[in-house]
Structure formats: C-alpha cells, structure tokens
Amino acid sequence: NRARLVERSGNMGYMWGITNTPSLQSDYEPATKHFLLIGFLAMFCSSIVFAVYCFKKMDKRQQENMVFLATAASTLFYYLMWSGFGVMHKLDSEGGTREVFWARYLDRFVTGPLLLYSLADLCQAELPEVLMLVSVDFFMTAAAGIGSTELHPWKWIWWTIGMAFFVVLAIQVFGIVNQAKQAGNPLSYNINILALLLLLSWLFYDTGWGLGGG
C-alpha cells in the first residue's frame, strides 16, 4: 500500500518524511499547477522586496513589516498547495472528485488580519474598528472554508453567508477610509486605492469560487 501511495504521489513523495499523507500534485490539471507555481514565485519575490524595504528603513517601518509577514506567509501556503499537500479531495453532488485547497483558507486567516491591520493603521483607526475588521474577515473566511467542504445546496448557503460578511467588511473598510479623508490624512488618496485593490482581489477570488461551482 505504501508503494502505491508513493507512486501515486509522483516525484514529491511524502512531506519531508514526517507524514504518511501523500502529495496530490500529480492529480492537478497543468493549469492549476502552473497557477499555484506562479502564485508561489510572486509571493516569494514580493517577500524579498519588502524584506529589503524593512532593512533599509530604520524607523516607522510597521507597514513594511506587516506586508512582509503577509507575503511571507502566502509564500509558504502557496508552496504547500503547489507541492500537493495543502489540498484534499471531496466528492461533489454528481459523484465526481473536486480539490479543496484548505491551505488557501489558512492563508486568508493569517494574511487577512495583517493586511487589514496595515490599512487600518494608515487610516489611524481606533482599536474597536480594527477588531471589527479582523472579526468580520475571520467570519467571512470561515464561511468560505466551510462552504468549500459542503455539497449542494449547503455550499451555496455558506457562500452567500461569506459574501454577506464581505459586504459588511467593505462597508467597514470604506468607513475608516472616509474617516481618514475627513481627518485630512495626506495619504487618503493612496489609502483609497489600496482599499479598492484589497477588496477587489478578495471579491475576484470569492466570485471565481462561485463561478467555478464551489
């Protein structure tokens, strides 16, 4: 049985010899494998860039630190998915097999609060507002993660719940952005662009999940 599992897992074998769980990389479509590899390389290069900024800037480098931590975490999770260990299989409603990238949701649990805290810090938001942002992001990610493991119709119920939390999160984000603008924050224009990019990237992912059938 062990020999069959090793053969099925391809060249990746077992995860550094510390687990009996085989890699599922050989089950990936070529496009999936390439996309995950691109994501890993993009996050890896971004981590290097922000690490350099952290070392070059002697003071007030909190933003660089937060973004570095986020990209470094994403690098690890993308590698976990690309290598075939951050994924599991589930049977769909038609009896077919689908891949669930559970590492992607761990990625969101880690990086989401870091990015939101960084944005809130730029807006000089109060602690209760930061806690609200992080909490809503947690529930949004949790709903999406639960939905990814469910079958029709429950996966769509959880997807809807996750999108509802996204709407609440977007309202909260634009609330602190507007507060920063009204307070005369000199970075208000850049903050607005960053908020839009962050929310659109999350919306793109959640919409893609829905269009892909969960």
mmCIF file of C-alpha atoms in Angstrom:
data_model
loop_
_atom_site.group_PDB
_atom_site.id
_atom_site.type_symbol
_atom_site.label_atom_id
_atom_site.label_comp_id
_atom_site.label_asym_id
_atom_site.label_seq_id
_atom_site.Cartn_x
_atom_site.Cartn_y
_atom_site.Cartn_z
ATOM 1 C CA ASN A 1 0.000 0.000 0.000
ATOM 2 C CA ARG A 2 2.801 2.410 0.855
ATOM 3 C CA ALA A 3 4.438 1.735 -2.519
ATOM 4 C CA ARG A 4 1.193 2.515 -4.351
ATOM 5 C CA LEU A 5 0.807 5.747 -2.412
ATOM 6 C CA VAL A 6 4.340 6.843 -3.240
ATOM 7 C CA GLU A 7 3.768 6.019 -6.912
ATOM 8 C CA ARG A 8 0.509 7.983 -6.890
ATOM 9 C CA SER A 9 2.133 10.989 -5.273
ATOM 10 C CA GLY A 10 4.687 11.313 -8.061
ATOM 11 C CA ASN A 11 8.107 12.766 -7.504
ATOM 12 C CA MET A 12 7.046 14.801 -4.469
ATOM 13 C CA GLY A 13 6.610 11.650 -2.352
ATOM 14 C CA TYR A 14 5.714 12.264 1.256
ATOM 15 C CA MET A 15 6.000 15.568 3.023
ATOM 16 C CA TRP A 16 9.644 15.583 4.063
ATOM 17 C CA GLY A 17 9.199 12.125 5.591
ATOM 18 C CA ILE A 18 7.224 13.443 8.575
ATOM 19 C CA THR A 19 3.751 12.359 7.484
ATOM 20 C CA ASN A 20 2.129 9.422 5.734
ATOM 21 C CA THR A 21 -0.054 11.745 3.665
ATOM 22 C CA PRO A 22 0.993 11.553 0.002
ATOM 23 C CA SER A 23 1.264 14.536 -2.290
ATOM 24 C CA LEU A 24 -1.706 15.100 -4.591
ATOM 25 C CA GLN A 25 0.285 17.191 -7.055
ATOM 26 C CA SER A 26 0.071 14.521 -9.742
ATOM 27 C CA ASP A 27 -3.736 14.898 -9.676
ATOM 28 C CA TYR A 28 -3.579 18.568 -10.666
ATOM 29 C CA GLU A 29 -4.519 19.876 -14.056
ATOM 30 C CA PRO A 30 -1.492 21.549 -15.715
ATOM 31 C CA ALA A 31 -3.177 24.957 -15.480
ATOM 32 C CA THR A 32 -3.735 24.509 -11.726
ATOM 33 C CA LYS A 33 -0.135 23.513 -11.131
ATOM 34 C CA HIS A 34 1.174 26.462 -13.166
ATOM 35 C CA PHE A 35 -1.139 28.935 -11.433
ATOM 36 C CA LEU A 36 -0.008 27.792 -7.983
ATOM 37 C CA LEU A 37 3.640 27.928 -9.032
ATOM 38 C CA ILE A 38 3.175 31.489 -10.329
ATOM 39 C CA GLY A 39 1.486 32.435 -7.064
ATOM 40 C CA PHE A 40 4.342 30.950 -5.053
ATOM 41 C CA LEU A 41 7.004 32.750 -7.091
ATOM 42 C CA ALA A 42 5.106 36.053 -6.993
ATOM 43 C CA MET A 43 4.749 35.903 -3.207
ATOM 44 C CA PHE A 44 8.376 34.808 -2.798
ATOM 45 C CA CYS A 45 9.667 37.745 -4.868
ATOM 46 C CA SER A 46 7.340 40.140 -3.041
ATOM 47 C CA SER A 47 8.662 38.888 0.298
ATOM 48 C CA ILE A 48 12.223 39.637 -0.796
ATOM 49 C CA VAL A 49 11.248 43.151 -1.909
ATOM 50 C CA PHE A 50 9.503 44.005 1.360
ATOM 51 C CA ALA A 51 12.293 42.404 3.407
ATOM 52 C CA VAL A 52 14.741 44.753 1.683
ATOM 53 C CA TYR A 53 12.484 47.723 2.475
ATOM 54 C CA CYS A 54 12.313 46.609 6.114
ATOM 55 C CA PHE A 55 16.105 46.531 6.426
ATOM 56 C CA LYS A 56 16.639 49.786 4.538
ATOM 57 C CA LYS A 57 14.121 51.791 6.557
ATOM 58 C CA MET A 58 15.445 52.490 10.036
ATOM 59 C CA ASP A 59 12.241 53.765 11.667
ATOM 60 C CA LYS A 60 8.484 53.765 11.152
ATOM 61 C CA ARG A 61 8.613 50.573 9.131
ATOM 62 C CA GLN A 62 5.456 48.983 10.544
ATOM 63 C CA GLN A 63 3.705 48.920 7.163
ATOM 64 C CA GLU A 64 6.644 47.179 5.520
ATOM 65 C CA ASN A 65 6.777 44.660 8.369
ATOM 66 C CA MET A 66 3.081 43.838 8.110
ATOM 67 C CA VAL A 67 3.149 43.382 4.350
ATOM 68 C CA PHE A 68 6.346 41.318 4.559
ATOM 69 C CA LEU A 69 4.725 38.982 7.076
ATOM 70 C CA ALA A 70 1.658 38.654 4.829
ATOM 71 C CA THR A 71 3.643 37.869 1.672
ATOM 72 C CA ALA A 72 5.978 35.506 3.543
ATOM 73 C CA ALA A 73 3.000 33.575 4.918
ATOM 74 C CA SER A 74 1.416 33.424 1.445
ATOM 75 C CA THR A 75 4.701 32.116 0.063
ATOM 76 C CA LEU A 76 4.607 29.179 2.463
ATOM 77 C CA PHE A 77 0.940 28.412 1.852
ATOM 78 C CA TYR A 78 1.263 28.644 -1.941
ATOM 79 C CA TYR A 79 4.201 26.260 -1.795
ATOM 80 C CA LEU A 80 2.120 23.920 0.347
ATOM 81 C CA MET A 81 -0.640 23.960 -2.270
ATOM 82 C CA TRP A 82 1.692 23.696 -5.268
ATOM 83 C CA SER A 83 3.544 20.740 -3.745
ATOM 84 C CA GLY A 84 0.258 18.878 -3.311
ATOM 85 C CA PHE A 85 -0.014 18.851 0.482
ATOM 86 C CA GLY A 86 -2.292 21.821 1.129
ATOM 87 C CA VAL A 87 -5.201 20.159 -0.630
ATOM 88 C CA MET A 88 -7.753 17.410 -0.099
ATOM 89 C CA HIS A 89 -10.344 15.689 -2.250
ATOM 90 C CA LYS A 90 -14.108 15.740 -1.810
ATOM 91 C CA LEU A 91 -16.912 14.085 -3.724
ATOM 92 C CA ASP A 92 -19.289 16.516 -5.402
ATOM 93 C CA SER A 93 -23.036 16.113 -5.859
ATOM 94 C CA GLU A 94 -22.539 14.277 -9.175
ATOM 95 C CA GLY A 95 -20.164 11.758 -7.632
ATOM 96 C CA GLY A 96 -17.050 13.318 -9.127
ATOM 97 C CA THR A 97 -13.927 14.375 -7.276
ATOM 98 C CA ARG A 98 -13.073 18.003 -6.545
ATOM 99 C CA GLU A 99 -9.987 19.549 -4.989
ATOM 100 C CA VAL A 100 -10.331 21.662 -1.854
ATOM 101 C CA PHE A 101 -7.280 23.813 -1.136
ATOM 102 C CA TRP A 102 -7.572 24.069 2.620
ATOM 103 C CA ALA A 103 -4.191 25.835 2.800
ATOM 104 C CA ARG A 104 -5.759 28.752 0.927
ATOM 105 C CA TYR A 105 -8.136 29.354 3.824
ATOM 106 C CA LEU A 106 -5.321 29.145 6.362
ATOM 107 C CA ASP A 107 -3.546 31.697 4.191
ATOM 108 C CA ARG A 108 -6.552 34.016 4.410
ATOM 109 C CA PHE A 109 -6.808 33.531 8.184
ATOM 110 C CA VAL A 110 -3.201 34.693 8.563
ATOM 111 C CA THR A 111 -2.781 37.323 5.861
ATOM 112 C CA GLY A 112 -6.228 38.938 6.011
ATOM 113 C CA PRO A 113 -5.805 40.390 9.528
ATOM 114 C CA LEU A 114 -2.258 41.539 8.725
ATOM 115 C CA LEU A 115 -3.362 43.447 5.626
ATOM 116 C CA LEU A 116 -6.424 44.899 7.330
ATOM 117 C CA TYR A 117 -4.377 45.983 10.324
ATOM 118 C CA SER A 118 -1.870 47.630 8.000
ATOM 119 C CA LEU A 119 -4.660 49.506 6.224
ATOM 120 C CA ALA A 120 -6.311 50.498 9.492
ATOM 121 C CA ASP A 121 -3.002 51.758 10.821
ATOM 122 C CA LEU A 122 -2.605 54.012 7.764
ATOM 123 C CA CYS A 123 -6.113 55.347 8.445
ATOM 124 C CA GLN A 124 -5.254 55.832 12.133
ATOM 125 C CA ALA A 125 -8.339 53.818 13.030
ATOM 126 C CA GLU A 126 -9.304 53.139 16.638
ATOM 127 C CA LEU A 127 -8.791 49.726 18.229
ATOM 128 C CA PRO A 128 -12.532 48.789 18.235
ATOM 129 C CA GLU A 129 -12.641 49.457 14.488
ATOM 130 C CA VAL A 130 -9.590 47.270 13.920
ATOM 131 C CA LEU A 131 -11.134 44.460 15.971
ATOM 132 C CA MET A 132 -14.348 44.756 13.984
ATOM 133 C CA LEU A 133 -12.452 44.474 10.675
ATOM 134 C CA VAL A 134 -10.474 41.440 11.802
ATOM 135 C CA SER A 135 -13.531 39.707 13.264
ATOM 136 C CA VAL A 136 -15.651 40.160 10.137
ATOM 137 C CA ASP A 137 -12.752 38.942 7.996
ATOM 138 C CA PHE A 138 -12.468 35.840 10.212
ATOM 139 C CA PHE A 139 -16.161 35.004 9.811
ATOM 140 C CA MET A 140 -16.014 35.666 6.059
ATOM 141 C CA THR A 141 -13.079 33.283 5.618
ATOM 142 C CA ALA A 142 -14.584 30.679 7.929
ATOM 143 C CA ALA A 143 -17.859 30.685 5.967
ATOM 144 C CA ALA A 144 -15.974 30.265 2.682
ATOM 145 C CA GLY A 145 -13.883 27.446 4.136
ATOM 146 C CA ILE A 146 -16.923 25.593 5.449
ATOM 147 C CA GLY A 147 -18.703 26.058 2.123
ATOM 148 C CA SER A 148 -15.780 24.544 0.235
ATOM 149 C CA THR A 149 -16.275 21.264 2.099
ATOM 150 C CA GLU A 150 -20.067 21.106 1.677
ATOM 151 C CA LEU A 151 -22.312 19.848 -1.117
ATOM 152 C CA HIS A 152 -25.258 21.472 -2.891
ATOM 153 C CA PRO A 153 -27.264 23.307 -1.577
ATOM 154 C CA TRP A 154 -25.303 23.926 1.621
ATOM 155 C CA LYS A 155 -22.164 25.116 -0.136
ATOM 156 C CA TRP A 156 -24.191 27.927 -1.741
ATOM 157 C CA ILE A 157 -25.745 28.849 1.598
ATOM 158 C CA TRP A 158 -22.301 29.181 3.153
ATOM 159 C CA TRP A 159 -21.014 31.037 0.092
ATOM 160 C CA THR A 160 -23.892 33.525 0.470
ATOM 161 C CA ILE A 161 -23.100 33.946 4.155
ATOM 162 C CA GLY A 162 -19.457 34.607 3.268
ATOM 163 C CA MET A 163 -20.441 37.213 0.664
ATOM 164 C CA ALA A 164 -22.708 38.900 3.218
ATOM 165 C CA PHE A 165 -19.734 39.205 5.557
ATOM 166 C CA PHE A 166 -17.727 40.597 2.621
ATOM 167 C CA VAL A 167 -20.299 43.346 2.139
ATOM 168 C CA VAL A 168 -20.091 44.205 5.849
ATOM 169 C CA LEU A 169 -16.297 44.200 5.623
ATOM 170 C CA ALA A 170 -16.336 46.504 2.573
ATOM 171 C CA ILE A 171 -18.620 48.938 4.421
ATOM 172 C CA GLN A 172 -16.289 48.919 7.421
ATOM 173 C CA VAL A 173 -13.195 49.436 5.242
ATOM 174 C CA PHE A 174 -14.666 52.374 3.351
ATOM 175 C CA GLY A 175 -15.843 53.764 6.666
ATOM 176 C CA ILE A 176 -12.316 54.073 8.061
ATOM 177 C CA VAL A 177 -11.045 55.298 4.678
ATOM 178 C CA ASN A 178 -13.600 58.113 4.681
ATOM 179 C CA GLN A 179 -12.690 58.954 8.273
ATOM 180 C CA ALA A 180 -9.057 59.269 7.221
ATOM 181 C CA LYS A 181 -10.057 61.558 4.351
ATOM 182 C CA GLN A 182 -12.228 63.757 6.565
ATOM 183 C CA ALA A 183 -9.401 63.993 9.109
ATOM 184 C CA GLY A 184 -7.145 65.403 6.408
ATOM 185 C CA ASN A 185 -4.846 62.404 6.192
ATOM 186 C CA PRO A 186 -2.279 63.294 3.489
ATOM 187 C CA LEU A 187 -2.282 59.666 2.336
ATOM 188 C CA SER A 188 -6.056 59.460 1.890
ATOM 189 C CA TYR A 189 -5.886 59.078 -1.922
ATOM 190 C CA ASN A 190 -3.313 56.269 -1.727
ATOM 191 C CA ILE A 191 -5.253 54.633 1.090
ATOM 192 C CA ASN A 192 -8.394 54.627 -1.049
ATOM 193 C CA ILE A 193 -6.503 52.924 -3.903
ATOM 194 C CA LEU A 194 -5.066 50.301 -1.535
ATOM 195 C CA ALA A 195 -8.505 49.603 -0.062
ATOM 196 C CA LEU A 196 -10.015 49.166 -3.524
ATOM 197 C CA LEU A 197 -7.223 46.801 -4.623
ATOM 198 C CA LEU A 198 -7.556 44.714 -1.460
ATOM 199 C CA LEU A 199 -11.339 44.392 -1.667
ATOM 200 C CA LEU A 200 -11.360 43.743 -5.420
ATOM 201 C CA SER A 201 -8.779 40.970 -5.066
ATOM 202 C CA TRP A 202 -10.913 39.274 -2.414
ATOM 203 C CA LEU A 203 -14.084 39.817 -4.441
ATOM 204 C CA PHE A 204 -12.384 38.316 -7.502
ATOM 205 C CA TYR A 205 -11.460 35.200 -5.546
ATOM 206 C CA ASP A 206 -14.917 34.736 -3.998
ATOM 207 C CA THR A 207 -16.668 35.372 -7.329
ATOM 208 C CA GLY A 208 -14.332 32.921 -9.062
ATOM 209 C CA TRP A 209 -15.210 30.321 -6.442
ATOM 210 C CA GLY A 210 -18.897 30.806 -7.171
ATOM 211 C CA LEU A 211 -18.497 30.741 -10.953
ATOM 212 C CA GLY A 212 -16.375 27.617 -10.663
ATOM 213 C CA GLY A 213 -19.197 25.806 -8.933
ATOM 214 C CA GLY A 214 -17.599 25.839 -5.489
#
